[in-house]
Amino acid sequence: MKFNVVLGNPPFGSDPRHNESGESFGLGKLFMYKMIDWTTDHVATVLPYGEKTYSRSAKEHYQSKGLYHIADARDAFPLIFAQTSVLYFDRQTKHQVITDEMIGDAPVPTDNMSPLFSTNTGTGRNLWERFLKDEGKYKVVVTARSVKYTDDDAIVVLIDDRTKGKWRVAMNHIAGDAGLGRMIVVGPDVTLGKSVDVMICHSQEHAEAVKEYLESDEVIDILKKVKIGITNSAKILKYVPRPNHI
């Protein structure tokens, strides 16, 4: 059965199933795909504007199915933690451009800061944080505000910091919606926990320059326009131009 119009507010939690590529499928995206398939003309639905519901692959799929406008609905849902949007589809037309109120018409510079960004994918804090101390042989950054130590090689291996060995600017994965939050420069010998993301740098001087730039008013003004969630990611840093000295 096909419907002419579907209006929806689907659930947004995680779904244990996976698609063929192994990508985790949130319920919001799963419902969206079904709603589109069931509709011949128009779809309008409330949806969080984030990776689980609006990833690059999802955006391409939505656009091919007639997505033409994304309305900013955050003011209508002030108590909702997610960055709430409303997606509008015209199933009879494939639109070349999506009008996106969430990020407006922010340009993406060809040379931007996103290639320096890396998500630290090591082991969760609950397995090793309780074994850390206030002093010791190895320095461990738990968060950008919490530095601990250990003498145990096995703990360092367990944390599994895949960015170790390089100079980095470390920041918390979760920050405010108008900036990147607290940042610290860390050397190649420092181990970073999973809750910390990084900008990969080639020297201490480079790392200090990156940190200073990311904390500048210029960058903060850009992030105020394009950062529609509380997480730090390459997705938002692609809007930040990369200066010649960085």
mmCIF file of C-alpha atoms in Angstrom:
data_model
loop_
_atom_site.group_PDB
_atom_site.id
_atom_site.type_symbol
_atom_site.label_atom_id
_atom_site.label_comp_id
_atom_site.label_asym_id
_atom_site.label_seq_id
_atom_site.Cartn_x
_atom_site.Cartn_y
_atom_site.Cartn_z
ATOM 1 C CA MET A 1 0.000 0.000 0.000
ATOM 2 C CA LYS A 2 1.228 3.497 -0.862
ATOM 3 C CA PHE A 3 0.227 6.763 0.844
ATOM 4 C CA ASN A 4 0.077 10.210 -0.733
ATOM 5 C CA VAL A 5 1.283 11.977 2.413
ATOM 6 C CA VAL A 6 3.098 10.711 5.522
ATOM 7 C CA LEU A 7 3.702 12.850 8.625
ATOM 8 C CA GLY A 8 5.915 11.350 11.279
ATOM 9 C CA ASN A 9 7.865 11.637 14.493
ATOM 10 C CA PRO A 10 9.726 8.310 14.582
ATOM 11 C CA PRO A 11 11.641 6.828 17.535
ATOM 12 C CA PHE A 12 15.316 7.768 17.568
ATOM 13 C CA GLY A 13 16.964 5.027 19.650
ATOM 14 C CA SER A 14 19.462 2.441 18.450
ATOM 15 C CA ASP A 15 18.400 -0.654 16.569
ATOM 16 C CA PRO A 16 20.471 -3.830 17.145
ATOM 17 C CA ARG A 17 20.266 -4.810 13.496
ATOM 18 C CA HIS A 18 22.789 -3.690 10.903
ATOM 19 C CA ASN A 19 22.590 -2.987 7.238
ATOM 20 C CA GLU A 20 24.616 -4.873 4.655
ATOM 21 C CA SER A 21 27.701 -2.695 5.077
ATOM 22 C CA GLY A 22 27.752 -3.282 8.832
ATOM 23 C CA GLU A 23 26.710 0.314 9.630
ATOM 24 C CA SER A 24 24.755 0.625 12.862
ATOM 25 C CA PHE A 25 21.173 1.560 12.017
ATOM 26 C CA GLY A 26 19.335 3.926 14.342
ATOM 27 C CA LEU A 27 15.583 3.489 14.544
ATOM 28 C CA GLY A 28 15.037 7.024 13.277
ATOM 29 C CA LYS A 29 16.805 6.277 10.020
ATOM 30 C CA LEU A 30 15.124 2.872 9.715
ATOM 31 C CA PHE A 31 11.674 4.488 10.052
ATOM 32 C CA MET A 32 12.636 7.226 7.594
ATOM 33 C CA TYR A 33 13.600 4.744 4.902
ATOM 34 C CA LYS A 34 10.282 2.909 5.375
ATOM 35 C CA MET A 35 8.245 6.125 5.322
ATOM 36 C CA ILE A 36 9.870 7.146 2.050
ATOM 37 C CA ASP A 37 9.131 3.757 0.500
ATOM 38 C CA TRP A 38 5.476 3.937 1.547
ATOM 39 C CA THR A 39 4.865 7.402 0.093
ATOM 40 C CA THR A 40 4.119 8.550 -3.452
ATOM 41 C CA ASP A 41 4.028 12.323 -2.903
ATOM 42 C CA HIS A 42 5.021 14.043 0.317
ATOM 43 C CA VAL A 43 6.823 13.190 3.569
ATOM 44 C CA ALA A 44 7.418 15.486 6.529
ATOM 45 C CA THR A 45 8.986 14.186 9.705
ATOM 46 C CA VAL A 46 10.747 15.320 12.862
ATOM 47 C CA LEU A 47 14.263 13.906 12.997
ATOM 48 C CA PRO A 48 17.464 14.511 14.982
ATOM 49 C CA TYR A 49 20.110 16.121 12.795
ATOM 50 C CA GLY A 50 23.021 13.806 13.472
ATOM 51 C CA GLU A 51 25.113 10.859 12.351
ATOM 52 C CA LYS A 52 22.544 8.176 13.239
ATOM 53 C CA THR A 53 19.827 9.779 11.137
ATOM 54 C CA TYR A 54 21.585 12.141 8.734
ATOM 55 C CA SER A 55 24.935 10.628 7.760
ATOM 56 C CA ARG A 56 26.479 11.251 4.333
ATOM 57 C CA SER A 57 25.010 8.028 2.936
ATOM 58 C CA ALA A 58 21.575 8.854 4.377
ATOM 59 C CA LYS A 59 21.688 12.367 2.932
ATOM 60 C CA GLU A 60 22.443 11.001 -0.534
ATOM 61 C CA HIS A 61 19.591 8.511 -0.202
ATOM 62 C CA TYR A 62 17.162 11.170 1.042
ATOM 63 C CA GLN A 63 18.117 13.559 -1.747
ATOM 64 C CA SER A 64 17.538 10.871 -4.380
ATOM 65 C CA LYS A 65 14.069 10.351 -2.894
ATOM 66 C CA GLY A 66 13.023 14.004 -3.053
ATOM 67 C CA LEU A 67 14.387 15.707 0.084
ATOM 68 C CA TYR A 68 14.297 19.431 -0.607
ATOM 69 C CA HIS A 69 14.134 21.263 2.721
ATOM 70 C CA ILE A 70 15.441 20.790 6.265
ATOM 71 C CA ALA A 71 13.815 23.099 8.778
ATOM 72 C CA ASP A 72 15.440 24.030 12.077
ATOM 73 C CA ALA A 73 12.984 22.907 14.778
ATOM 74 C CA ARG A 74 15.179 23.420 17.857
ATOM 75 C CA ASP A 75 13.084 26.310 19.164
ATOM 76 C CA ALA A 76 9.968 24.130 19.006
ATOM 77 C CA PHE A 77 11.601 21.417 21.160
ATOM 78 C CA PRO A 78 13.612 23.326 23.794
ATOM 79 C CA LEU A 79 13.768 20.389 26.238
ATOM 80 C CA ILE A 80 14.970 17.841 23.678
ATOM 81 C CA PHE A 81 18.674 16.971 23.870
ATOM 82 C CA ALA A 82 18.958 16.161 20.140
ATOM 83 C CA GLN A 83 19.402 18.858 17.500
ATOM 84 C CA THR A 84 15.852 18.625 16.169
ATOM 85 C CA SER A 85 14.988 19.209 12.519
ATOM 86 C CA VAL A 86 12.043 18.608 10.197
ATOM 87 C CA LEU A 87 12.749 16.951 6.850
ATOM 88 C CA TYR A 88 10.446 17.650 3.896
ATOM 89 C CA PHE A 89 10.254 15.416 0.805
ATOM 90 C CA ASP A 90 8.553 15.806 -2.553
ATOM 91 C CA ARG A 91 8.654 12.271 -3.951
ATOM 92 C CA GLN A 92 7.754 13.447 -7.463
ATOM 93 C CA THR A 93 10.916 15.533 -7.852
ATOM 94 C CA LYS A 94 14.648 14.941 -7.403
ATOM 95 C CA HIS A 95 16.095 18.192 -6.115
ATOM 96 C CA GLN A 96 19.650 19.231 -6.942
ATOM 97 C CA VAL A 97 19.928 21.429 -3.843
ATOM 98 C CA ILE A 98 18.675 20.855 -0.301
ATOM 99 C CA THR A 99 17.783 24.015 1.606
ATOM 100 C CA ASP A 100 19.282 23.340 5.019
ATOM 101 C CA GLU A 101 18.353 25.717 7.851
ATOM 102 C CA MET A 102 20.500 23.787 10.342
ATOM 103 C CA ILE A 103 23.784 24.933 8.808
ATOM 104 C CA GLY A 104 22.504 27.612 6.440
ATOM 105 C CA ASP A 105 24.699 28.423 3.458
ATOM 106 C CA ALA A 106 28.031 27.910 5.229
ATOM 107 C CA PRO A 107 30.797 27.264 2.649
ATOM 108 C CA VAL A 108 33.172 24.286 2.841
ATOM 109 C CA PRO A 109 36.742 25.472 2.108
ATOM 110 C CA THR A 110 38.740 23.216 -0.204
ATOM 111 C CA ASP A 111 41.622 23.264 2.281
ATOM 112 C CA ASN A 112 40.113 22.837 5.742
ATOM 113 C CA MET A 113 40.959 21.441 9.184
ATOM 114 C CA SER A 114 39.063 18.154 8.961
ATOM 115 C CA PRO A 115 41.999 15.992 7.698
ATOM 116 C CA LEU A 116 43.855 16.632 10.964
ATOM 117 C CA PHE A 117 40.987 15.289 13.067
ATOM 118 C CA SER A 118 41.002 11.736 14.419
ATOM 119 C CA THR A 119 38.568 9.955 16.714
ATOM 120 C CA ASN A 120 40.426 7.917 19.321
ATOM 121 C CA THR A 121 38.841 4.458 19.201
ATOM 122 C CA GLY A 122 40.555 2.765 22.149
ATOM 123 C CA THR A 123 39.031 0.803 25.026
ATOM 124 C CA GLY A 124 36.340 2.338 27.270
ATOM 125 C CA ARG A 125 37.330 4.161 30.454
ATOM 126 C CA ASN A 126 35.432 1.852 32.791
ATOM 127 C CA LEU A 127 37.986 -0.940 32.191
ATOM 128 C CA TRP A 128 41.122 0.990 33.159
ATOM 129 C CA GLU A 129 40.416 4.374 34.753
ATOM 130 C CA ARG A 130 40.103 2.991 38.282
ATOM 131 C CA PHE A 131 43.675 1.639 38.093
ATOM 132 C CA LEU A 132 45.272 5.000 37.352
ATOM 133 C CA LYS A 133 47.132 7.087 39.952
ATOM 134 C CA ASP A 134 48.157 10.684 40.592
ATOM 135 C CA GLU A 135 51.777 9.933 39.641
ATOM 136 C CA GLY A 136 53.691 7.268 37.782
ATOM 137 C CA LYS A 137 55.754 6.296 34.756
ATOM 138 C CA TYR A 138 53.176 6.755 31.995
ATOM 139 C CA LYS A 139 51.015 9.837 31.523
ATOM 140 C CA VAL A 140 47.385 9.163 30.563
ATOM 141 C CA VAL A 141 44.889 11.805 29.431
ATOM 142 C CA VAL A 142 41.463 10.593 30.577
ATOM 143 C CA THR A 143 39.749 13.787 29.443
ATOM 144 C CA ALA A 144 41.124 17.189 28.483
ATOM 145 C CA ARG A 145 40.684 18.173 32.150
ATOM 146 C CA SER A 146 41.820 14.932 33.795
ATOM 147 C CA VAL A 147 45.409 13.632 33.580
ATOM 148 C CA LYS A 148 46.438 10.486 35.463
ATOM 149 C CA TYR A 149 49.418 8.097 35.544
ATOM 150 C CA THR A 150 50.298 4.410 35.681
ATOM 151 C CA ASP A 151 53.411 2.249 36.041
ATOM 152 C CA ASP A 152 51.700 -0.743 34.456
ATOM 153 C CA ASP A 153 52.577 -1.488 30.815
ATOM 154 C CA ALA A 154 49.490 -3.694 30.546
ATOM 155 C CA ILE A 155 47.192 -0.769 31.343
ATOM 156 C CA VAL A 156 48.746 1.308 28.567
ATOM 157 C CA VAL A 157 48.286 -1.587 26.133
ATOM 158 C CA LEU A 158 44.680 -2.062 27.286
ATOM 159 C CA ILE A 159 43.823 1.581 26.629
ATOM 160 C CA ASP A 160 45.039 1.043 23.036
ATOM 161 C CA ASP A 161 45.676 4.641 21.985
ATOM 162 C CA ARG A 162 46.068 4.385 18.207
ATOM 163 C CA THR A 163 47.245 7.984 17.898
ATOM 164 C CA LYS A 164 50.218 7.537 20.229
ATOM 165 C CA GLY A 165 53.625 8.391 18.784
ATOM 166 C CA LYS A 166 52.552 11.738 17.335
ATOM 167 C CA TRP A 167 52.140 15.256 18.602
ATOM 168 C CA ARG A 168 48.450 15.984 19.087
ATOM 169 C CA VAL A 169 45.930 18.558 20.218
ATOM 170 C CA ALA A 170 43.591 16.627 22.494
ATOM 171 C CA MET A 171 39.973 17.600 23.089
ATOM 172 C CA ASN A 172 36.965 15.902 24.632
ATOM 173 C CA HIS A 173 34.642 14.087 22.233
ATOM 174 C CA ILE A 174 31.696 15.860 23.877
ATOM 175 C CA ALA A 175 31.767 19.647 24.077
ATOM 176 C CA GLY A 176 29.412 22.598 23.758
ATOM 177 C CA ASP A 177 27.420 23.424 20.645
ATOM 178 C CA ALA A 178 29.371 26.613 19.889
ATOM 179 C CA GLY A 179 32.992 25.484 20.137
ATOM 180 C CA LEU A 180 35.418 22.606 20.578
ATOM 181 C CA GLY A 181 35.781 22.969 24.331
ATOM 182 C CA ARG A 182 38.985 22.641 26.345
ATOM 183 C CA MET A 183 42.082 21.594 24.373
ATOM 184 C CA ILE A 184 45.579 20.567 25.445
ATOM 185 C CA VAL A 185 48.796 19.828 23.538
ATOM 186 C CA VAL A 186 50.137 16.322 24.223
ATOM 187 C CA GLY A 187 53.387 14.716 23.136
ATOM 188 C CA PRO A 188 54.088 11.391 21.395
ATOM 189 C CA ASP A 189 54.664 9.538 24.685
ATOM 190 C CA VAL A 190 51.264 10.441 26.186
ATOM 191 C CA THR A 191 48.434 7.890 26.141
ATOM 192 C CA LEU A 192 44.916 9.138 25.374
ATOM 193 C CA GLY A 193 41.663 7.559 26.520
ATOM 194 C CA LYS A 194 38.680 6.825 24.316
ATOM 195 C CA SER A 195 36.730 9.931 25.389
ATOM 196 C CA VAL A 196 39.425 12.156 23.866
ATOM 197 C CA ASP A 197 39.608 13.122 20.190
ATOM 198 C CA VAL A 198 42.656 14.687 18.564
ATOM 199 C CA MET A 199 44.089 16.860 15.855
ATOM 200 C CA ILE A 200 47.162 15.028 14.506
ATOM 201 C CA CYS A 201 50.222 17.286 14.226
ATOM 202 C CA HIS A 202 53.819 16.859 12.991
ATOM 203 C CA SER A 203 55.620 18.750 15.759
ATOM 204 C CA GLN A 204 55.133 20.510 19.066
ATOM 205 C CA GLU A 205 55.207 23.883 17.308
ATOM 206 C CA HIS A 206 52.561 22.716 14.860
ATOM 207 C CA ALA A 207 50.352 21.433 17.685
ATOM 208 C CA GLU A 208 50.609 24.710 19.594
ATOM 209 C CA ALA A 209 49.706 26.665 16.440
ATOM 210 C CA VAL A 210 46.708 24.394 15.771
ATOM 211 C CA LYS A 211 45.462 24.795 19.347
ATOM 212 C CA GLU A 212 45.817 28.585 19.240
ATOM 213 C CA TYR A 213 43.945 28.756 15.946
ATOM 214 C CA LEU A 214 41.103 26.458 17.068
ATOM 215 C CA GLU A 215 40.608 28.630 20.150
ATOM 216 C CA SER A 216 40.539 31.870 18.126
ATOM 217 C CA ASP A 217 37.477 34.072 17.710
ATOM 218 C CA GLU A 218 37.581 33.389 13.957
ATOM 219 C CA VAL A 219 37.070 29.649 14.431
ATOM 220 C CA ILE A 220 34.538 30.028 17.234
ATOM 221 C CA ASP A 221 32.417 32.325 15.036
ATOM 222 C CA ILE A 222 32.375 29.648 12.314
ATOM 223 C CA LEU A 223 31.482 26.872 14.759
ATOM 224 C CA LYS A 224 28.598 28.887 16.178
ATOM 225 C CA LYS A 225 27.004 28.697 12.726
ATOM 226 C CA VAL A 226 27.722 25.101 11.751
ATOM 227 C CA LYS A 227 28.033 23.061 14.961
ATOM 228 C CA ILE A 228 24.528 21.744 15.443
ATOM 229 C CA GLY A 229 25.429 19.062 18.018
ATOM 230 C CA ILE A 230 27.560 18.742 21.134
ATOM 231 C CA THR A 231 30.144 16.350 19.692
ATOM 232 C CA ASN A 232 33.419 17.277 18.024
ATOM 233 C CA SER A 233 33.982 15.738 14.610
ATOM 234 C CA ALA A 234 35.631 16.065 11.211
ATOM 235 C CA LYS A 235 32.150 16.851 9.923
ATOM 236 C CA ILE A 236 32.152 20.268 11.596
ATOM 237 C CA LEU A 237 35.854 20.972 11.148
ATOM 238 C CA LYS A 238 35.447 20.788 7.365
ATOM 239 C CA TYR A 239 33.866 24.272 7.597
ATOM 240 C CA VAL A 240 37.004 25.705 9.240
ATOM 241 C CA PRO A 241 39.588 26.921 6.687
ATOM 242 C CA ARG A 242 43.173 25.791 7.155
ATOM 243 C CA PRO A 243 45.561 28.767 7.315
ATOM 244 C CA ASN A 244 48.885 28.644 5.469
ATOM 245 C CA HIS A 245 50.888 28.372 8.694
ATOM 246 C CA ILE A 246 48.906 25.245 9.708
#
